[in-house]
Coordinates of C-alpha atoms and ligand atoms in Angstrom, one line a residue:
M1 CA 83.2 131.0 104.5
S2 CA 85.4 128.0 104.7
I3 CA 88.1 127.4 102.0
T4 CA 89.2 124.3 100.2
V5 CA 92.5 124.2 98.3
A6 CA 92.4 121.7 95.4
K7 CA 95.5 120.3 93.8
F8 CA 95.2 118.4 90.6
G9 CA 97.8 115.9 89.4
G10 CA 99.2 115.4 85.9
T11 CA 96.7 112.8 84.8
S12 CA 93.9 115.0 85.9
L13 CA 95.1 117.7 83.5
A14 CA 96.5 115.6 80.7
D15 CA 94.2 116.9 78.0
A16 CA 91.1 119.0 77.4
N17 CA 88.7 116.2 78.4
Q18 CA 90.4 115.8 81.8
I19 CA 90.6 119.6 82.3
R20 CA 86.8 119.8 81.8
K21 CA 86.4 117.3 84.6
V22 CA 88.5 119.5 86.8
Q23 CA 86.4 122.5 85.8
N24 CA 83.2 120.6 86.8
I25 CA 84.7 119.6 90.1
L26 CA 85.7 123.2 90.9
K27 CA 82.2 124.4 89.9
A28 CA 80.5 121.8 92.1
D29 CA 81.7 123.3 95.4
A30 CA 82.0 127.1 96.0
K31 CA 84.5 126.5 98.8
R32 CA 87.1 125.4 96.2
R33 CA 88.7 128.8 95.6
Y34 CA 92.4 128.1 95.1
V35 CA 93.6 125.6 92.7
V36 CA 97.2 124.2 92.2
P37 CA 97.8 122.4 88.9
S38 CA 100.5 120.0 87.9
A39 CA 101.9 119.9 84.4
P40 CA 100.0 117.7 81.8
G41 CA 100.8 114.1 82.6
K42 CA 100.3 110.9 80.7
R43 CA 97.2 110.4 78.6
T44 CA 97.9 106.7 78.2
P45 CA 100.5 104.5 79.9
S46 CA 102.9 104.9 77.0
D47 CA 102.5 108.7 76.7
Q48 CA 105.1 111.2 77.8
K49 CA 104.8 113.6 80.8
I50 CA 105.4 117.2 79.8
T51 CA 107.8 117.6 82.7
D52 CA 110.0 114.8 81.4
L53 CA 110.0 116.4 77.9
L54 CA 111.0 119.8 79.4
Y55 CA 114.0 118.2 81.2
L56 CA 114.9 116.5 78.0
C57 CA 115.0 119.9 76.2
H58 CA 117.3 121.2 78.8
T59 CA 119.6 118.2 78.4
H60 CA 119.7 118.7 74.7
V61 CA 120.9 122.3 75.1
Q62 CA 123.5 121.2 77.6
Q63 CA 124.9 118.7 75.0
S64 CA 124.6 121.3 72.2
V65 CA 122.1 119.2 70.4
P66 CA 119.0 120.8 68.7
F67 CA 115.9 120.4 70.7
D68 CA 113.3 121.7 68.3
D69 CA 111.7 118.3 67.7
V70 CA 111.2 117.7 71.4
F71 CA 109.9 121.2 72.0
Q72 CA 107.5 120.8 69.2
I73 CA 105.8 117.8 71.0
I74 CA 105.4 120.0 74.1
A75 CA 104.0 123.0 72.1
Q76 CA 101.6 120.7 70.3
R77 CA 100.2 119.4 73.5
Y78 CA 99.4 122.9 74.8
L79 CA 98.1 124.1 71.5
E80 CA 95.7 121.1 71.4
I81 CA 94.5 121.7 74.9
V82 CA 93.8 125.4 74.3
R83 CA 92.0 124.5 71.0
D84 CA 90.0 121.6 72.4
L85 CA 88.9 123.7 75.3
G86 CA 87.7 126.4 72.8
L87 CA 89.7 129.1 74.5
Q88 CA 90.5 132.4 72.8
M89 CA 93.8 132.9 74.5
D90 CA 97.0 132.8 72.4
I91 CA 99.5 130.4 74.2
R92 CA 102.1 130.7 71.4
P93 CA 104.0 133.8 72.7
H94 CA 104.3 132.0 76.1
L95 CA 105.6 128.9 74.4
E96 CA 108.1 130.9 72.3
E97 CA 109.4 132.7 75.4
V98 CA 109.9 129.4 77.2
K99 CA 111.7 128.0 74.1
R100 CA 113.9 131.1 73.9
N101 CA 114.9 130.9 77.5
I102 CA 115.7 127.2 77.4
A103 CA 117.8 127.8 74.2
A104 CA 119.6 130.6 76.0
G105 CA 120.8 128.1 78.7
A106 CA 118.1 128.5 81.4
S107 CA 118.4 126.1 84.3
A108 CA 116.9 122.6 84.4
D109 CA 114.6 123.8 87.2
Y110 CA 113.3 126.7 85.0
A111 CA 112.7 124.4 82.1
A112 CA 110.8 121.8 84.2
S113 CA 108.7 124.4 86.0
R114 CA 107.2 125.7 82.8
G115 CA 105.0 122.7 82.5
E116 CA 103.0 123.8 85.6
Y117 CA 103.3 127.5 84.6
L118 CA 101.8 127.1 81.2
N119 CA 99.1 124.8 82.5
G120 CA 98.3 127.3 85.2
L121 CA 97.8 130.1 82.6
I122 CA 95.4 127.9 80.6
L123 CA 93.4 126.8 83.7
A124 CA 93.1 130.4 84.9
E125 CA 91.8 131.5 81.5
L126 CA 89.3 128.6 81.4
L127 CA 88.0 129.3 84.9
G128 CA 88.2 133.1 84.7
W129 CA 90.2 133.1 87.9
D130 CA 93.4 135.1 88.7
F131 CA 96.8 133.6 87.9
V132 CA 99.3 134.0 90.7
D133 CA 102.8 132.9 89.7
A134 CA 104.3 130.6 92.3
A135 CA 107.6 132.4 91.9
E136 CA 106.0 135.4 93.6
V137 CA 104.7 133.6 96.6
I138 CA 106.9 130.5 97.3
F139 CA 110.5 131.1 98.3
F140 CA 113.7 129.2 98.9
D141 CA 116.8 130.5 100.7
E142 CA 120.2 130.9 99.3
H143 CA 121.0 127.3 100.0
G144 CA 117.9 126.1 98.1
I145 CA 116.0 125.2 101.3
F146 CA 112.3 126.1 101.3
D147 CA 111.7 129.3 103.3
S148 CA 108.6 128.5 105.1
E149 CA 108.3 131.8 107.1
K150 CA 108.8 134.1 104.2
T151 CA 106.4 132.1 102.0
Q152 CA 103.7 132.0 104.7
A153 CA 103.9 135.8 105.2
V154 CA 103.9 136.7 101.5
M155 CA 101.5 134.1 100.3
S156 CA 98.8 134.8 102.9
E157 CA 99.0 138.5 102.3
R158 CA 99.0 138.1 98.5
L159 CA 96.2 135.5 98.3
S160 CA 94.0 137.5 100.6
K161 CA 93.6 139.9 97.6
H162 CA 92.3 137.1 95.3
S163 CA 89.0 135.4 96.1
H164 CA 89.8 132.8 93.4
A165 CA 93.2 132.0 92.1
V166 CA 95.3 129.4 90.2
I167 CA 98.8 128.9 91.6
P168 CA 101.0 126.6 89.5
G169 CA 102.6 123.7 91.5
F170 CA 106.2 122.4 91.8
Y171 CA 108.2 125.6 92.0
G172 CA 109.1 128.8 93.7
A173 CA 111.9 131.3 93.5
L174 CA 115.4 131.7 95.0
P175 CA 116.4 135.0 96.7
G176 CA 117.7 136.3 93.3
G177 CA 114.5 135.4 91.6
E178 CA 115.7 132.3 89.7
I179 CA 113.3 129.5 89.5
K180 CA 113.8 126.5 91.9
T181 CA 111.6 123.4 91.9
F182 CA 110.8 121.0 94.6
S183 CA 111.7 117.3 94.1
R184 CA 109.7 115.3 91.5
G185 CA 106.0 115.1 92.3
G186 CA 106.4 118.4 94.2
S187 CA 103.1 120.0 93.2
D188 CA 101.6 118.1 96.2
I189 CA 103.9 120.2 98.4
T190 CA 102.8 123.5 96.7
G191 CA 99.1 122.5 97.4
A192 CA 99.9 121.9 101.0
I193 CA 101.8 125.2 101.3
V194 CA 98.9 127.1 99.7
A195 CA 96.4 125.4 102.0
R196 CA 98.4 126.6 105.0
G197 CA 98.9 130.0 103.4
V198 CA 95.2 130.7 103.0
G199 CA 94.3 129.0 106.3
A200 CA 92.2 126.4 104.4
D201 CA 89.8 124.1 106.1
L202 CA 90.6 121.3 103.7
Y203 CA 93.3 120.4 101.3
E204 CA 92.0 118.2 98.4
N205 CA 94.5 116.3 96.5
W206 CA 92.9 115.1 93.2
T207 CA 94.6 112.2 91.5
D208 CA 93.7 109.1 89.4
V209 CA 93.0 106.7 92.2
S210 CA 90.2 106.8 94.8
G211 CA 92.5 107.1 97.8
F212 CA 95.1 105.0 99.6
L213 CA 94.7 101.3 99.5
M214 CA 95.3 99.1 102.5
A215 CA 98.0 97.1 100.7
D216 CA 99.8 97.1 97.4
P217 CA 97.4 95.9 94.8
R218 CA 100.2 94.1 93.0
I219 CA 100.5 91.9 96.0
V220 CA 97.0 91.7 97.5
P221 CA 94.1 91.4 94.9
N222 CA 91.6 94.2 95.2
P223 CA 92.6 95.6 98.6
K224 CA 90.1 97.9 100.4
T225 CA 90.5 101.7 100.4
I226 CA 91.6 103.3 103.6
Q227 CA 88.7 105.7 104.5
Q228 CA 90.5 107.7 107.2
L229 CA 94.0 107.8 108.7
T230 CA 96.2 110.2 110.7
Y231 CA 99.2 112.0 109.4
R232 CA 101.4 109.8 111.5
E233 CA 99.9 106.6 110.1
L234 CA 100.4 108.0 106.6
R235 CA 104.0 108.8 107.4
E236 CA 104.7 105.3 108.6
L237 CA 103.0 103.7 105.6
S238 CA 104.7 106.0 103.0
Y239 CA 108.1 105.6 104.7
M240 CA 107.6 101.9 104.2
G241 CA 106.9 102.2 100.5
A242 CA 103.2 103.1 100.1
S243 CA 102.9 106.0 97.7
V244 CA 100.2 108.4 96.5
L245 CA 101.2 111.7 98.1
H246 CA 104.7 113.3 98.1
E247 CA 106.1 112.6 101.5
E248 CA 107.2 116.2 102.3
S249 CA 103.7 117.5 101.4
I250 CA 102.3 116.3 104.7
F251 CA 104.4 118.6 106.9
P252 CA 102.9 122.1 106.0
V253 CA 99.3 120.9 106.5
R254 CA 100.2 118.7 109.5
E255 CA 101.6 121.7 111.3
A256 CA 98.5 123.7 110.6
G257 CA 96.2 120.8 111.4
I258 CA 94.5 121.0 108.0
P259 CA 92.9 117.7 106.9
V260 CA 93.8 116.3 103.5
R261 CA 91.4 114.4 101.3
I262 CA 92.7 112.2 98.4
K263 CA 90.1 112.2 95.6
N264 CA 89.8 110.7 92.1
T265 CA 89.2 113.2 89.3
N266 CA 87.8 110.3 87.2
A267 CA 85.4 109.2 90.0
P268 CA 84.7 112.4 92.0
E269 CA 81.8 110.8 93.9
D270 CA 84.1 108.2 95.5
P271 CA 84.8 109.3 99.1
G272 CA 88.5 108.8 98.8
T273 CA 90.8 108.8 101.8
L274 CA 90.7 111.5 104.5
I275 CA 94.0 112.2 106.4
V276 CA 93.2 113.8 109.8
R277 CA 95.2 115.2 112.7
D278 CA 97.1 112.8 115.0
L279 CA 95.0 114.0 117.9
E280 CA 91.8 112.4 116.7
P281 CA 90.8 109.8 119.3
A282 CA 91.8 106.3 118.2
P283 CA 89.1 103.7 117.8
K284 CA 90.3 100.8 119.9
T285 CA 88.9 98.2 117.5
G286 CA 92.0 96.2 116.8
A287 CA 91.6 97.1 113.1
I288 CA 94.6 97.9 111.1
T289 CA 94.9 100.9 108.7
G290 CA 97.3 99.5 106.2
I291 CA 100.3 97.3 105.4
A292 CA 103.4 98.4 103.6
G293 CA 106.8 97.0 103.1
R294 CA 110.2 97.2 101.4
K295 CA 112.7 94.7 100.3
D296 CA 116.5 94.8 100.1
F297 CA 117.8 95.1 103.6
T298 CA 120.8 93.5 105.1
V299 CA 121.2 92.5 108.8
I300 CA 124.6 92.7 110.5
A301 CA 124.4 90.6 113.6
I302 CA 127.1 91.2 116.3
E303 CA 127.6 89.1 119.4
K304 CA 130.0 89.7 122.2
A305 CA 129.9 88.3 125.8
L306 CA 129.0 90.9 128.4
M307 CA 128.1 93.4 125.8
N308 CA 125.4 94.7 128.1
I309 CA 127.9 96.1 130.6
E310 CA 130.4 97.3 128.0
L311 CA 130.0 101.1 128.3
G312 CA 129.9 102.9 124.9
F313 CA 129.5 99.8 122.8
G314 CA 126.4 101.1 121.0
R315 CA 127.8 104.6 120.6
K316 CA 131.0 103.2 119.0
L317 CA 129.0 100.9 116.7
L318 CA 126.7 103.7 115.5
S319 CA 129.6 106.1 115.0
I320 CA 131.2 103.6 112.6
L321 CA 128.0 104.0 110.5
E322 CA 127.9 107.7 110.8
V323 CA 131.5 108.1 109.8
N324 CA 130.8 106.0 106.7
N325 CA 127.7 108.0 105.9
I326 CA 125.3 105.1 106.4
S327 CA 121.9 105.5 108.0
F328 CA 120.2 102.5 109.6
E329 CA 116.6 101.4 109.9
H330 CA 116.5 99.4 113.2
I331 CA 118.8 98.1 115.9
P332 CA 117.2 95.1 117.6
S333 CA 119.3 94.0 120.5
G334 CA 119.6 91.3 123.1
I335 CA 121.8 90.9 126.2
D336 CA 125.0 90.1 124.3
T337 CA 123.8 90.8 120.8
M338 CA 123.1 93.8 118.7
S339 CA 121.9 93.8 115.1
L340 CA 121.9 96.5 112.5
V341 CA 119.2 96.5 109.9
I342 CA 120.4 98.6 106.9
A343 CA 119.0 99.2 103.5
D344 CA 121.2 97.7 100.8
A345 CA 121.4 101.0 98.9
Q346 CA 123.1 102.5 102.0
L347 CA 125.6 99.7 102.3
K348 CA 126.6 99.5 98.7
G349 CA 130.3 99.3 98.3
K350 CA 130.9 99.9 102.0
L351 CA 130.0 96.5 103.6
D352 CA 133.6 95.2 103.9
R353 CA 135.0 98.4 105.3
V354 CA 132.2 98.6 107.9
L355 CA 132.8 95.0 109.0
D356 CA 136.5 95.6 109.3
E357 CA 136.0 98.6 111.4
I358 CA 133.5 96.8 113.7
R359 CA 136.0 94.0 114.1
R360 CA 138.9 96.3 114.8
E361 CA 137.1 98.7 117.2
L362 CA 134.6 96.5 119.0
K363 CA 136.3 93.1 119.0
P364 CA 133.1 91.1 118.8
D365 CA 133.0 87.3 119.4
S366 CA 131.1 86.9 116.2
I367 CA 129.7 89.0 113.4
E368 CA 127.4 87.6 110.8
V369 CA 125.8 89.2 107.7
H370 CA 122.3 88.1 106.6
P371 CA 121.3 89.6 103.2
N372 CA 117.9 89.4 101.6
M373 CA 115.7 90.7 104.3
A374 CA 112.3 92.4 103.7
L375 CA 110.6 94.6 106.2
I376 CA 106.8 94.7 106.6
A377 CA 105.0 97.4 108.6
T378 CA 101.5 96.7 109.8
V379 CA 100.1 100.1 110.8
G380 CA 97.0 101.2 112.7
R381 CA 96.3 103.4 115.6
G382 CA 93.3 101.2 116.2
M383 CA 95.8 98.5 117.2
A384 CA 97.3 100.4 120.1
Y385 CA 96.5 99.1 123.6
T386 CA 94.4 96.3 122.1
P387 CA 95.4 92.8 123.4
G388 CA 95.8 90.0 120.9
I389 CA 97.1 92.0 117.9
A390 CA 100.7 90.6 118.0
S391 CA 99.4 87.1 118.4
K392 CA 97.0 87.5 115.5
L393 CA 99.8 88.8 113.3
F394 CA 102.3 86.1 114.2
T395 CA 99.8 83.3 114.0
A396 CA 99.0 84.4 110.5
L397 CA 102.7 84.2 109.6
A398 CA 103.2 80.9 111.4
K399 CA 100.3 79.3 109.6
E400 CA 102.0 80.1 106.3
N401 CA 105.2 78.7 107.7
I402 CA 107.0 82.0 107.4
N403 CA 110.0 82.5 109.6
V404 CA 110.1 85.9 111.3
R405 CA 113.7 87.2 111.5
M406 CA 113.1 90.5 113.3
I407 CA 110.3 92.1 115.3
N408 CA 110.0 95.8 116.2
Q409 CA 107.1 97.6 117.7
G410 CA 107.3 101.4 117.6
S411 CA 106.8 103.0 121.0
S412 CA 103.6 104.6 119.8
E413 CA 102.1 101.1 119.3
I414 CA 100.7 102.1 115.9
N415 CA 103.2 100.0 114.0
I416 CA 104.5 96.5 114.2
I417 CA 107.4 95.8 111.9
V418 CA 108.5 92.3 111.0
G419 CA 111.6 91.3 109.0
V420 CA 111.2 88.2 106.8
E421 CA 113.3 86.6 104.0
T422 CA 112.8 88.5 100.8
E423 CA 111.3 85.4 99.1
D424 CA 108.6 85.3 101.8
F425 CA 107.7 89.0 101.4
E426 CA 104.6 88.8 99.2
R427 CA 103.2 85.7 101.0
S428 CA 103.6 87.5 104.4
V429 CA 101.8 90.7 103.2
R430 CA 98.9 88.5 102.0
A431 CA 98.8 86.5 105.2
I432 CA 98.6 89.6 107.4
Y433 CA 96.0 91.2 105.2
A434 CA 93.8 88.1 105.3
A435 CA 94.1 87.9 109.0
F436 CA 93.1 91.4 109.7
V437 CA 90.9 92.5 106.8
D438 CA 89.2 89.7 105.1
Ligands
LIG501 N1 105.3 117.9 87.1 C1 106.1 117.6 88.2 C2 106.6 116.2 88.1 O1 106.3 115.5 87.1 C3 105.6 117.9 89.6 C4 104.3 117.2 89.9 O2 103.6 116.7 88.9 O3 103.9 117.2 91.0 O4 107.4 115.7 88.9

């Protein structure tokens, strides 16, 4: 029988009412046999996330400040959840153990991971499913790097013994058994690892939105939901700023070719967004999948006569960046020009030194710095090999009187990136959306 792994985010498990919804969702489909919970998240926009409070407890201990009050808020949340769900279990000994360990100087990772751990215990009790501690099935090596091989071997063996199980998200264990977490939002990664571990047919990621939107709703009013996209399109969009799913969570399922469906716990009948393998045939419709973008880039434009025949120019330029520990986004070039497009965060405090080194080592005729650039990616595999796409995009921008400072089309033709002035960013996104979607 086919298997679905369902991961639920913090808002889906924020209180007993939400957890009941999760229970109903799991009951509604017998294929949902493995569940990965986050820690309780915010119940209202001004509420606190349990994970944040746990980190706070740890910081208090580090500063030798009493943390009883903060811990009391955490304990209260769990006690309320257990009570409101009408469960017989006693969560107090678990809370006391966590408190004792934090007081005794346990690591920040240990403290933070307990949010998922405790929530997992409660969910397992409610569902009557087995609890499998993530520390027993997810492993990191001695450098703290996720050990995919060991995890895959141990997890698939272990979970084959449980027809239904709850595996808390966000953490695993180091070789010595100490707890190690993924980066923030990392329960998405756990869900993907479990999906691969059990050879799932589908990884459902339940959150509080009905899928990915085609554009940022703060810029485009009521953008449409993306019904289906490939892993690669998702990667392009999330790299350029769109967020719903933790970036690293794509890789385990992508490797195994397991589709991911983003679903809304508060509107389970909504179809959500399906992320499919890159191999799916592209519909050559000219339609786009989504638009994403980021601000705060700087362009360093370098000009030198006969640059095109100067052997090693590009290598020397890029090694200046490497030596200064700067990664770049794009390098548009012409016959005698080469530009570096770099995120401002990368250049911070280093710009003058980089310019000096370029002048000294490459002796350019001119070098100019243009700050305040924004990049916008228009992504869609339906655009590939379809004539007229670029013209539509640039016409839309021209009609709005927007000056395009840079153009870059990825070799896969699923992405056209344009650079515009930061002040034109929002207008540009709206213009592109209107041209392709409305
Ligand atoms: N609870 C963790 C966090 O807040 C992990 C997660 O929710 O995915 O980052």
